[in-house]
XYZ file of C-alpha atoms in Angstrom:
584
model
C 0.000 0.000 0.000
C 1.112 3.285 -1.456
C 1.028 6.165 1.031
C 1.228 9.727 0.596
C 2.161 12.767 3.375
C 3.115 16.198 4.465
C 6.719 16.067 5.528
C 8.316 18.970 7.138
C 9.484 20.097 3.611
C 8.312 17.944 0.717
C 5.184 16.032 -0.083
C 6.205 12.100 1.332
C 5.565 9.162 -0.906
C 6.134 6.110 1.080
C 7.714 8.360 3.645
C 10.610 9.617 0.579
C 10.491 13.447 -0.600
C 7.619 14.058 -3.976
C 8.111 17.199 -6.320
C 4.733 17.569 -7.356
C 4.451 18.372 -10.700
C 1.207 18.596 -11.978
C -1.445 19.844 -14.855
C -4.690 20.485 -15.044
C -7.289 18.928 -17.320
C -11.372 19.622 -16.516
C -12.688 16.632 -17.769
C -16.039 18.393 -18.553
C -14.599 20.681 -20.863
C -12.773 17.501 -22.943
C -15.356 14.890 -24.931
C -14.445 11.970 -22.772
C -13.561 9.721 -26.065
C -10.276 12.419 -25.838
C -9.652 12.667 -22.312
C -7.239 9.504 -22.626
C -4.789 11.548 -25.240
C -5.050 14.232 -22.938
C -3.919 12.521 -19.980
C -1.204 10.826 -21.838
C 0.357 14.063 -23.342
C 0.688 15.312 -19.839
C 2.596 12.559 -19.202
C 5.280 12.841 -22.181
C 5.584 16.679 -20.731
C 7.210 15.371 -17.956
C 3.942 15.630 -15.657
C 3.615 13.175 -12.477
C 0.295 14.193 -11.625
C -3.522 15.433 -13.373
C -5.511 17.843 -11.349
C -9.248 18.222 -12.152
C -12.142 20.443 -10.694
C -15.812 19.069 -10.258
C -18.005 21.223 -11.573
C -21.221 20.302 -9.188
C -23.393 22.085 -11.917
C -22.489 19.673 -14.991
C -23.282 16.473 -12.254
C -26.650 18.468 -11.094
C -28.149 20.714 -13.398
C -31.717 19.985 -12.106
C -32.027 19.606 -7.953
C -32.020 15.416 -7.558
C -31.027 14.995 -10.948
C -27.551 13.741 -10.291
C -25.571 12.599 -13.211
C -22.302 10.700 -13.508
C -21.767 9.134 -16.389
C -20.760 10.100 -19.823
C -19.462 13.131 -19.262
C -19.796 13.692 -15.832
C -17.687 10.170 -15.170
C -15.493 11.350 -13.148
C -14.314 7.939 -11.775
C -13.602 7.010 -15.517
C -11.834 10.111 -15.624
C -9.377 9.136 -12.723
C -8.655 5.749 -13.830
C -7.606 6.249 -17.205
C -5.302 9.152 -14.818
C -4.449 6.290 -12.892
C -3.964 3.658 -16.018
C -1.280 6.187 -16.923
C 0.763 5.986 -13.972
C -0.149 9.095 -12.953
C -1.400 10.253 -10.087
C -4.523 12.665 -9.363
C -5.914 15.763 -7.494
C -9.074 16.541 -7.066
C -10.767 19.743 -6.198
C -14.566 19.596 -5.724
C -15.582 22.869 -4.648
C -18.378 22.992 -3.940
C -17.188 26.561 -5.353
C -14.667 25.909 -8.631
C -14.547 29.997 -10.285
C -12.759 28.524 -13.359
C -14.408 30.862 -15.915
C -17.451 28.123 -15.548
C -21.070 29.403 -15.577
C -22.104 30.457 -12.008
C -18.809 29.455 -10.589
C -20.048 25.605 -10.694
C -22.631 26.169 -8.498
C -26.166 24.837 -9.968
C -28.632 27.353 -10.790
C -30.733 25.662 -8.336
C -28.980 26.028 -5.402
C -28.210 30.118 -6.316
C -31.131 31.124 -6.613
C -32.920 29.344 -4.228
C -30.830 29.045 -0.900
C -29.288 32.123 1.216
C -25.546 32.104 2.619
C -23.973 30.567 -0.399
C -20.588 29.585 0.602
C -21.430 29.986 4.280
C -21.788 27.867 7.048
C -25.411 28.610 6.663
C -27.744 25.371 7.998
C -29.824 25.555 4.213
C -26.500 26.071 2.091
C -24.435 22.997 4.124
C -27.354 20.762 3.799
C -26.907 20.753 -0.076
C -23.110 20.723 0.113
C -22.881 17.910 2.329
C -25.353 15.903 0.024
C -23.061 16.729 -3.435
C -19.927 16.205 -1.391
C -20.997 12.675 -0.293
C -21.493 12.123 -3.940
C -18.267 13.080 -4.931
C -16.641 11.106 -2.424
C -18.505 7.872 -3.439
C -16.310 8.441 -6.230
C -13.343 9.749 -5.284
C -12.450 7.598 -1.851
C -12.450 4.564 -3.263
C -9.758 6.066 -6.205
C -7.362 7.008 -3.082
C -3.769 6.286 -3.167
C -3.873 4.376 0.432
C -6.477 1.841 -1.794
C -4.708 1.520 -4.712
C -5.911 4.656 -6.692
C -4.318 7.853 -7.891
C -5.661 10.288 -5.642
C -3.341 11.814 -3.495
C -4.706 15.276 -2.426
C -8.231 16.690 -2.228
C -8.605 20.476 -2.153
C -11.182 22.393 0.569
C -13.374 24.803 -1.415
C -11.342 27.592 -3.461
C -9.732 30.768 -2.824
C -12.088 31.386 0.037
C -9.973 34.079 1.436
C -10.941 36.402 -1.752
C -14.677 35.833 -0.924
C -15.626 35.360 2.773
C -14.027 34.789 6.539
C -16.754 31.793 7.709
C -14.204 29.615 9.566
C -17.165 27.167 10.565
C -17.849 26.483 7.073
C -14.589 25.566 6.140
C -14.748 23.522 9.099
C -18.166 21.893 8.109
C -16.668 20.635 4.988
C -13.874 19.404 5.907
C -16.112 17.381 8.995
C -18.265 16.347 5.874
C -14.945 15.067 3.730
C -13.111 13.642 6.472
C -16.238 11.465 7.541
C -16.461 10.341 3.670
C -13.649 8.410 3.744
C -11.256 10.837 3.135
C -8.039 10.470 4.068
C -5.544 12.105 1.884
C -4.055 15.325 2.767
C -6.693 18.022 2.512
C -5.467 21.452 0.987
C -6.953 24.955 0.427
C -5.404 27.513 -2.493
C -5.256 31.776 -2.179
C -3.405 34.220 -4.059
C -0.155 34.916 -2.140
C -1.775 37.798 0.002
C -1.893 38.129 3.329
C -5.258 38.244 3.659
C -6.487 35.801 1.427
C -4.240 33.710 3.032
C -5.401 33.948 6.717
C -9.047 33.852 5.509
C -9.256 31.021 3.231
C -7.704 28.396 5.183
C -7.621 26.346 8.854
C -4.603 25.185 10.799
C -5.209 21.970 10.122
C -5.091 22.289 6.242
C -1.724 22.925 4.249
C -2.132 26.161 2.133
C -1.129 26.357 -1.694
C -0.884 29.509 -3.337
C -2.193 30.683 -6.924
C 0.027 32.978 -8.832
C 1.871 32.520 -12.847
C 5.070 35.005 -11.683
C 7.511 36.297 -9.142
C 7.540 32.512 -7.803
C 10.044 33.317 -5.105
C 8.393 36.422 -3.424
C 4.912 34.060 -3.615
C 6.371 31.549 -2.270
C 8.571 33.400 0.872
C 4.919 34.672 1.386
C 3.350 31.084 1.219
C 6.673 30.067 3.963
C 5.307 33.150 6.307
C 1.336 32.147 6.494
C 2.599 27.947 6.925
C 6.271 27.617 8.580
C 6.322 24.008 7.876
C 5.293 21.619 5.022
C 5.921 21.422 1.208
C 6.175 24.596 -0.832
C 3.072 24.762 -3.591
C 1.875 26.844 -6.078
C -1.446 24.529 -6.677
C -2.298 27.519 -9.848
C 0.805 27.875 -11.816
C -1.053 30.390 -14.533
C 0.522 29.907 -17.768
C -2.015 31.681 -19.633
C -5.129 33.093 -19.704
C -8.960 33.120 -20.425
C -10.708 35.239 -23.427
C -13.741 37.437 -23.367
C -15.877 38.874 -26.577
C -14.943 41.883 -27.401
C -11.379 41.426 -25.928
C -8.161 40.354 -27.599
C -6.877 36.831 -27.585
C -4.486 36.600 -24.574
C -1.087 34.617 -24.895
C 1.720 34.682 -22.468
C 5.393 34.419 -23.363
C 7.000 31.269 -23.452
C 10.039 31.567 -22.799
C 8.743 33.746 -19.784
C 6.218 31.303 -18.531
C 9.524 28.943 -19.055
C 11.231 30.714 -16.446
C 8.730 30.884 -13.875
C 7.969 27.208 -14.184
C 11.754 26.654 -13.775
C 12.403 28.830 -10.847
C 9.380 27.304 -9.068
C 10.901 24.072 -9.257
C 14.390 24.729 -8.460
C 13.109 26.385 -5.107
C 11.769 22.600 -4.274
C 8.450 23.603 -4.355
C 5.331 21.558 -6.134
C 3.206 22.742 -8.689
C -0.116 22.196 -10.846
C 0.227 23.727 -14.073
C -3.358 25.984 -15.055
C -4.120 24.790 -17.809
C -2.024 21.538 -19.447
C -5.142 21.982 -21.202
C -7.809 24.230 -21.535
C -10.242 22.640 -23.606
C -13.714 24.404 -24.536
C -16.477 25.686 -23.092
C -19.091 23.559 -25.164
C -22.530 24.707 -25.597
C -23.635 27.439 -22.783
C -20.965 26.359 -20.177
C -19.532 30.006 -20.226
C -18.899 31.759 -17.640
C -18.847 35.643 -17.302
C -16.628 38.703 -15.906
C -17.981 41.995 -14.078
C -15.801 44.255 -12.261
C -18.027 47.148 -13.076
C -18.607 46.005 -16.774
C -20.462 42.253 -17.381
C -17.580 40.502 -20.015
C -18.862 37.131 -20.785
C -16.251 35.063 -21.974
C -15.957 33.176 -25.277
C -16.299 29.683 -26.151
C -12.627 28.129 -26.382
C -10.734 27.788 -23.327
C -7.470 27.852 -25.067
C -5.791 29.189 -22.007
C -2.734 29.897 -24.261
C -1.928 26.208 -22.373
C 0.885 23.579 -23.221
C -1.610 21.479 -24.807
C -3.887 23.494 -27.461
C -7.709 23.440 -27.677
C -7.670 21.017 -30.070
C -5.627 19.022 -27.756
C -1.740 19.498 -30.355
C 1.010 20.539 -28.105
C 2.333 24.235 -28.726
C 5.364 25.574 -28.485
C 4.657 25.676 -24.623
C 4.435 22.313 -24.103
C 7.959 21.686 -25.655
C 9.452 24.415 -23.521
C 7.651 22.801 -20.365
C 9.110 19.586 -20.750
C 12.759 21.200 -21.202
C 12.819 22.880 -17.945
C 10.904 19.687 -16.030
C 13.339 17.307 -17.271
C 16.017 19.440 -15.231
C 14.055 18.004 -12.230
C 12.350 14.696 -13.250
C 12.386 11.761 -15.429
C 10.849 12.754 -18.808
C 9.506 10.150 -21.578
C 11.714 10.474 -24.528
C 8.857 9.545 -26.437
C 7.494 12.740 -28.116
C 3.483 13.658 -29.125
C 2.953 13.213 -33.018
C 2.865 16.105 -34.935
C -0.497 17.337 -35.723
C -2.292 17.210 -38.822
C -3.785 20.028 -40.639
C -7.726 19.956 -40.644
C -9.661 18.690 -43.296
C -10.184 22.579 -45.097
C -13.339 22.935 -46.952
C -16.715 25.155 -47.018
C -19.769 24.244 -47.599
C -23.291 25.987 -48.837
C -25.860 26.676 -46.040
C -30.011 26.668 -46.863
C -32.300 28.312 -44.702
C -34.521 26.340 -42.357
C -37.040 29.097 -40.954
C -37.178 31.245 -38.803
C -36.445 29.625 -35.104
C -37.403 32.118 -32.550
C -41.134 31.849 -33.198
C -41.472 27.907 -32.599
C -42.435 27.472 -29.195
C -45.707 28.856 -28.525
C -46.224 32.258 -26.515
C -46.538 31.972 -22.473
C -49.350 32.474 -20.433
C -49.019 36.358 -19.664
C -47.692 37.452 -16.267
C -47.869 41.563 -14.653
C -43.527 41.586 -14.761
C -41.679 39.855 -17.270
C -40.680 36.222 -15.631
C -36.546 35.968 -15.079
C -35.188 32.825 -16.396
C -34.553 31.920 -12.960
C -38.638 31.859 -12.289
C -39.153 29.899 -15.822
C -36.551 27.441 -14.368
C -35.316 27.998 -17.703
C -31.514 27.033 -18.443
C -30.881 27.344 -21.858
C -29.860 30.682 -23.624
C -33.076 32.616 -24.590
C -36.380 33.983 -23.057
C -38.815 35.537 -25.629
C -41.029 38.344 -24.184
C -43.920 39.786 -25.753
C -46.115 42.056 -24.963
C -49.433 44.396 -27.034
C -48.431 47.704 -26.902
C -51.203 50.410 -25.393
C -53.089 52.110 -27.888
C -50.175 50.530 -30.497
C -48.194 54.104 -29.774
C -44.188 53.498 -29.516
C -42.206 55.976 -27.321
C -39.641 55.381 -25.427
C -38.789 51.842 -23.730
C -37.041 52.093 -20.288
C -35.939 48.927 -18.740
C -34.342 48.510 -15.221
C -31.615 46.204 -16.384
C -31.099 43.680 -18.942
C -29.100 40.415 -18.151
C -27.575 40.328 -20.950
C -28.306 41.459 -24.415
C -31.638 41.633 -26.175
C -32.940 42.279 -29.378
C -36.060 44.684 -29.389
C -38.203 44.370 -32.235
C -41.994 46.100 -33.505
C -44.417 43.542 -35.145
C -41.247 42.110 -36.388
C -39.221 44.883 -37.491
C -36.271 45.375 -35.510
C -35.569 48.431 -33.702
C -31.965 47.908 -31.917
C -30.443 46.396 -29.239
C -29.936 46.816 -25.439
C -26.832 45.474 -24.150
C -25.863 44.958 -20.341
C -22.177 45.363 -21.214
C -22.603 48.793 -22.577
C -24.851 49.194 -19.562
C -28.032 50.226 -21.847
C -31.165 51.070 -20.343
C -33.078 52.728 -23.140
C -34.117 53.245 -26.582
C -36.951 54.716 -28.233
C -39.357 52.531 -30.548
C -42.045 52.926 -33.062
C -46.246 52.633 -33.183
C -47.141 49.524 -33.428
C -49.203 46.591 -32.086
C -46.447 43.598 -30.721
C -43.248 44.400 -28.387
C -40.842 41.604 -28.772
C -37.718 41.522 -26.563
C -35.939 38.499 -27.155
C -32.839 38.437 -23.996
C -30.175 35.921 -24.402
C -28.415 35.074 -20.773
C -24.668 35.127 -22.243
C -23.411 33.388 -19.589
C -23.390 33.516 -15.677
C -20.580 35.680 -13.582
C -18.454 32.880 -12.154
C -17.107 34.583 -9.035
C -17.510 37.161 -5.706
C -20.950 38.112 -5.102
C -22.484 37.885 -8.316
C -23.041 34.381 -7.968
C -26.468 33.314 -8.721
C -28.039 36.718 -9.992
C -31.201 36.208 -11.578
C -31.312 36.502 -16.050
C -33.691 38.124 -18.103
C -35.561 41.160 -18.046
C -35.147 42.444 -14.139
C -37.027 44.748 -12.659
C -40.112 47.359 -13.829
C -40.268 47.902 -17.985
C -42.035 51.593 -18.762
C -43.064 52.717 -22.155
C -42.613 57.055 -21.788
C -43.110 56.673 -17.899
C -46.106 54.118 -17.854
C -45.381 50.707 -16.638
C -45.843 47.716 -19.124
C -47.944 45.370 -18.042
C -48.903 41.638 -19.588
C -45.793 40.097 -20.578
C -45.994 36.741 -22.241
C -42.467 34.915 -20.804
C -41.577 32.195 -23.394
C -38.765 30.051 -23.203
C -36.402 28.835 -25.777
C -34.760 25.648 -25.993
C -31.895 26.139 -28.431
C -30.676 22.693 -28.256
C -34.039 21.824 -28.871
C -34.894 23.739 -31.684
C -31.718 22.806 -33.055
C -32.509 19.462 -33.081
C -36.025 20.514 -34.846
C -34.288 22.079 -37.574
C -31.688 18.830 -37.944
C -34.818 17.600 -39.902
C -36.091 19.931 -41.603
C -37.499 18.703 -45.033
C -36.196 19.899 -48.168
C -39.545 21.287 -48.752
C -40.096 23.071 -45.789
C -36.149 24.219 -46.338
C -37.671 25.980 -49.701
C -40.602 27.943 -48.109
C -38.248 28.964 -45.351
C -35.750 30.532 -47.582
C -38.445 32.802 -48.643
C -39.054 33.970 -45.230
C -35.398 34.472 -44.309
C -34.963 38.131 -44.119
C -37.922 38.344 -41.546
C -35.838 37.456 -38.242
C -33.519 35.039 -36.819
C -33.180 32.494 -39.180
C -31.915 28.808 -38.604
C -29.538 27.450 -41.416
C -28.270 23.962 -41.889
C -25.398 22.209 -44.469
C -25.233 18.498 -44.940
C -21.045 17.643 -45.299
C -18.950 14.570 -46.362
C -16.040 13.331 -44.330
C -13.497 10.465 -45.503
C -13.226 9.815 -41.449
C -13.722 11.196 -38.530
C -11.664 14.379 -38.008
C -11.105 17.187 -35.762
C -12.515 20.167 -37.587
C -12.288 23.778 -36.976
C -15.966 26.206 -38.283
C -15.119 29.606 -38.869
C -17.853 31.766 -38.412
C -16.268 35.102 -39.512
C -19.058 35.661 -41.822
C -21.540 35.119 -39.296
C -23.211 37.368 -37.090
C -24.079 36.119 -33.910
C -25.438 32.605 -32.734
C -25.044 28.758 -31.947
C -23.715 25.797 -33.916
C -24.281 22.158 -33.741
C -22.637 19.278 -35.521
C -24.935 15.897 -35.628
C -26.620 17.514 -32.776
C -23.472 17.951 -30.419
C -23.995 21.643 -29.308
C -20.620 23.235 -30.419
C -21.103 26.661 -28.383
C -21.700 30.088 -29.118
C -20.475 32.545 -32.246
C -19.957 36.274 -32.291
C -18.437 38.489 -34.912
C -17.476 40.826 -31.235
C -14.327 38.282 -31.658
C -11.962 37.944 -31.019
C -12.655 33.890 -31.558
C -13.554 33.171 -34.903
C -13.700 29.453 -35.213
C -15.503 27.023 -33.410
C -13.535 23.565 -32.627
C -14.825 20.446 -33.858
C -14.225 17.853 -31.750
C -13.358 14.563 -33.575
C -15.293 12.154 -32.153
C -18.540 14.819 -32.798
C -18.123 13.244 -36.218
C -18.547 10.361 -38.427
C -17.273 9.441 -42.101
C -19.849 10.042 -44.323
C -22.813 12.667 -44.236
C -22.504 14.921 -41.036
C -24.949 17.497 -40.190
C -24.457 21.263 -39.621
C -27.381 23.550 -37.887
C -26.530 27.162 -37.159
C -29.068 29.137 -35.340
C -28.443 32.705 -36.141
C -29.751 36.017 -34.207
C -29.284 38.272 -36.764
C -27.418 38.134 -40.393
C -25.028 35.784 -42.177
C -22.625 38.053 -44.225
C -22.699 35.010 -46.316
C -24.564 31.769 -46.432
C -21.604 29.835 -46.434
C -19.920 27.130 -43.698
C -16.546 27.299 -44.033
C -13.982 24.691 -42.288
C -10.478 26.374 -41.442
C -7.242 24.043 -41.340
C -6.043 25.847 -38.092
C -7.659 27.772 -34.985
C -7.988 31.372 -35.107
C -8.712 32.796 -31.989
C -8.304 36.247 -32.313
C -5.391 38.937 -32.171
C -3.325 39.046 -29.652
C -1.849 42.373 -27.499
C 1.324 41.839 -29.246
C-alpha cells in the first residue's frame, strides 16, 4: 500500500520526498472519447500528476437529478489518470470559479438558498449531500487503496470571498467522515489576507500565482512555517472574453517561472495543461463594473492546445521539467492540418417563433422563475393604444434584441450598460434576452437573467408580458430535420428574423474540424446535434472547434441558429484555430 504525506518540507511518498508536478485537465470541458490523449500528453511533458475540478453544476443541473456518467464520469476520468501511472488531485468545490457558468454552483442552489458559501444550515445541507457524492467516487480512487488520488482540495480561494471559519470547518467534517483520508489542501493568491481567511490550521495552504515565484512563495513560507512549498495555480495563460483580444503569455517567460518554481523545491499544478472548450452554454462571465462574458474556447494559451496538439509551450515545459524529473523520450505526433473545406448553407425558418407564446404574467418572468436554463427567453407584450415611445428597462441580463411587429428596432446590451431606446407605433413588443453566460465569481453568484425589474413605455409601466422560453438545443434538433420542402418555403421567409440554417457535409473519417464563423453574425452551432457553443463576430474567436469524435465518415450534419445576419450563407472549415489577435 502506497502512502502519501506532508513532511516537514516535501510532499512524502512512502515516507521519501515528492516534487509535485502537476497539470490540469477539466474533464467536462474535454469529450471523454479524448480525455485519454489528454492525460497521456501530460505525461510525455514530464507531468507526475492530473488535477481536475468538479463542476457540481455539470453532475446536477436539475435539484435530484444527479448525473455521472458520460461526461460527468469522473471515476472514468481518474482511472484512465491512474492507467497512466499518474497520479490525481481533485478539487470539488463545492465553489470551482474557473471561468465556468455560475462558478459551478447549480442554478438551483443560487437562486434558491441564502448564505452561499457559508456555514449557513440551508447552504451545508446541499453541500454535504453533493460532497458525499463526490466522495462515493473519489475515496475509493485514493492512493492508500490503490488509486491515484493523493490530495483533495477544501473549497477555493475562500480568502478572496468570505471569513466563515465554521464552514470551512463543516466541509472538511463532511470530507473527512467520507472516507477521506488524503491530505486536505486549500489555495489563495499569495496575500496576506487571502491567506489567513481562506484556510484552517489543520489544512496545508497552496498559493495561486503565474510570476515572481520566489516572493509568492517566501509569502506562502510566512502564512505555513512548515510543510511542502506549492503553487497549486501555476497560470501559464489566460482566459478570453468577446470583445477582448486573444491573450497569450510568453513562453520563454512562462519557461522561467515554471523553472524557478521548481528549483526552489516547491510543487506545482500547471493551469491549464489543457484548456479545452467551453461547449454549448458552459460560459462563464466577468464583471468588475462592466459584465464581459467570456468566449467559447478555453485555449488558455496552455501547453496542450484546444484542439488538444502541443504548442510551443508544451515543448518548452518539458525542457525545464526534465532538469528536475524523469521525462519520456517519447514525443506527441505532430499534428495534422484539418480537413479545409466550405460548404453551402439553406435556410430552415425562422427559429425564434417555434415554441408557442406563455401564459401572460404583470412583470416579465426571469429565467430563474421559468426554471429555464438554456440561452433565450422571448417576451412579448401588445403595446397600449399601439403608440411606440420610449422603452425604459431597469436592467437587462444580458443582451436583447427589441423588435416592432417584427421589425427590428436595436439592441440593449448589459455590457454597454443600456437602459433605453426609443421605438415605433405599433401593435407587438418583442424583446428576445439571451443570458450570455453567468458571472463565475464574488458576489455575483447566482443573480437572476432576463428582463429584471419594472419595464415603462414614456413613464407608464408595461404590463402583460408573455415569458416564453427557448430551448436552443431543442430547436436545433427541430431544424436537424427539416425537409427539403419546408427548407424551400423557409428561404423565402429568411430576411424576416432570426433564421436557422443547416449544411449536410462529407467526411473520408472522422476528423477534428475547426468552423469559422467570420461571416456570421451572432449565434449557436451544432454538428450531428453535439452543441458546439456560441459565435460572435465581437471576436476575437472566430472558429468554433470540432471535436473529432462529434463526427462520423460520411454525411454529417451542420445547424446554425443565427440572431441576426449571415454576411454570407456559407460554412466554411479552417485548417487551423484562429482565436483572435493578440496584445502583441
Amino acid at each position: 500500500m502506497t502512502s502519501f504525506s506532508l513532511g516537514d518540507t516535501d510532499f512524502l511518498r512512502d515516507g521519501q520526498p515528492h516534487q509535485v508536478i502537476s497539470g490540469a485537465i477539466h474533464y467536462f470541458r474535454v469529450h471523454p472519447d479524448q480525455w485519454r490523449d489528454r492525460i497521456r500528453k501530460a505525461r510525455l511533458m514530464g507531468l507526475n500528476t492530473i488535477e481536475t475540478y468538479v463542476a457540481w453544476n455539470a453532475h446536477e443541473p436539475r435539484r435530484g437529478e444527479w448525473d455521472a456518467t458520460g461526461w460527468n464520469d469522473l471515476g472514468r476520468f481518474l482511472d484512465l489518470v491512474h492507467a497512466e501511472g499518474l497520479d490525481a488531485i481533485v478539487r470539488p468545490g463545492p465553489y470551482i470559479c474557473a471561468e465556468w457558468h455560475n462558478g459551478g454552483l447549480p442554478v438551483w442552489l443560487t437562486g434558491s438558498v441564502q448564505g452561499v458559501r457559508s456555514s449557513a444550515p440551508e447552504f451545508l445541507l446541499e453541500v454535504s449531500a453533493y460532497l458525499r457524492r463526490v466522495y462515493d467516487i473519489v475515496a475509493p480512487r485514493q492512493i492508500v487503496h490503490g488509486g491515484p488520488v493523493v490530495l483533495v482540495q477544501i473549497e477555493n480561494e475562500y480568502g478572496a470571498y468570505g471569513t466563515d471559519r465554521a464552514y470551512l470547518e463543516a466541509l472538511v467534517a463532511v470530507t473527512r467522515d467520507a472516507g477521506i483520508t488524503v491530505p486536505l489542501t486549500t489555495v489563495d493568491q499569495p496575500v496576506d489576507r487571502m491567506l489567513s481567511d481562506g484556510s484552517l490550521p489543520e489544512l496545508h495552504t497552496t498559493g495561486s500565482f503565474g510570476s515572481r515565484s520566489a516572493e509568492r512563495l517566501a509569502t506562502l513560507r510566512r502564512h505555513q512555517p512548515t510543510g511542502p512549498l506549492m503553487c497549486s495555480e501555476f497560470w501559464d495563460g489566460w482566459f478570453d472574453w468577446w470583445g477582448g483580444v486573444h491573450h497569450t503569455t510568453d513562453v520563454v517567460t512562462a519557461a522561467a517561472d515554471l523553472d524557478e518554481l521548481l528549483a526552489a523545491g516547491a510543487s506545482v499544478n500547471i493551469y491549464m495543461f489543457h484548456g479545452g472548450t467551453n461547449f454549448g452554454l458552459t460560459n462563464g462571465a466577468n464583471h468588475k463594473g462592466r459584465y464581459l462574458p467570456l468566449v467559447t474556447s478555453y485555449d488558455y494559451d496552455a501547453p496542450l492546445d484546444e484542439a488538444g496538439n502541443p504548442t510551443e509551450k508544451f515543448f518548452a515545459f518539458r525542457e525545464v521539467i526534465a532538469r528536475y524529473a524523469p521525462v519520456p523520450d517519447e514525443l506527441p505526433a505532430a499534428a495534422a492540418a484539418a480537413p479545409e473545406f466550405e460548404v453551402p448553407l439553406r435556410a430552415a425558418g425562422p427559429w425564434t417563433d417555434i415554441a408557442d407564446p406563455a401564459p401572460t404574467t404583470a412583470l416579465p418572468q426571469t429565467f430563474d422563475a421559468l426554471g429555464h436554463l438554456s440561452a433565450l427567453v422571448r417576451y412579448d407584450i401588445e403595446l397600449p393604444e399601439r403608440k411606440g415611445g420610449l422603452l425604459v428597462v431597469d436592467e437587462v441580463r444580458d443582451l436583447a434584441w427589441v423588435s416592432v411587429d417584427g421589425h427590428p428596432v436595436g439592441t440593449l446590451s448589459r455590457t454597454r450598460h443600456d437602459r433605453a431606446m426609443r421605438i415605433p407605433d405599433g401593435r407587438t413588443l418583442r424583446i428576445l434576452v439571451e443570458d450570455q453566460g453567468r458571472v463565475n465569481y464574488d458576489h455575483r453568484l447566482g443573480e437572476e437573467k432576463g428582463l429584471i425589474g419594472e419595464i415603462t413605455l414614456d413613464g407608464a409601466p408595461l404590463s402583460g408580458w408573455s415569458s416564453t422560453p427557448l430551448d436552443v438545443a431543442a430547436i436545433a434538433e427541430q431544424k436537424a430535420i427539416t425537409s427539403q420542402i419546408e427548407a424551400a418555403a423557409a428561404a423565402n421567409a429568411a430576411g424576416s428574423g432570426p433564421v436557422a440554417w443547416s449544411a449536410e457535409f462529407a467526411l473520408d473519417a472522422p476528423a477534428d474540424l475547426f468552423l469559422d464563423a467570420g461571416s456570421w453574425s451572432k449565434g449557436f452551432a451544432f454538428v450531428n446535434g453535439f452543441f458546439l457553443g456560441r459565435y460572435w463576430r465581437n471576436g476575437p474567436q472566430r472558429t468554433l472547434y470540432v471535436p473529432s469524435p462529434t463526427t462520423r465518415a460520411g454525411a454529417n450534419r451542420l445547424v446554425v441558429l443565427e440572431l441576426e445576419q449571415l454576411v454570407s450563407p456559407r460554412a466554411v472549415f479552417a485548417c487551423t484555430p484562429a482565436l483572435g489577435d493578440t496584445e502583441e
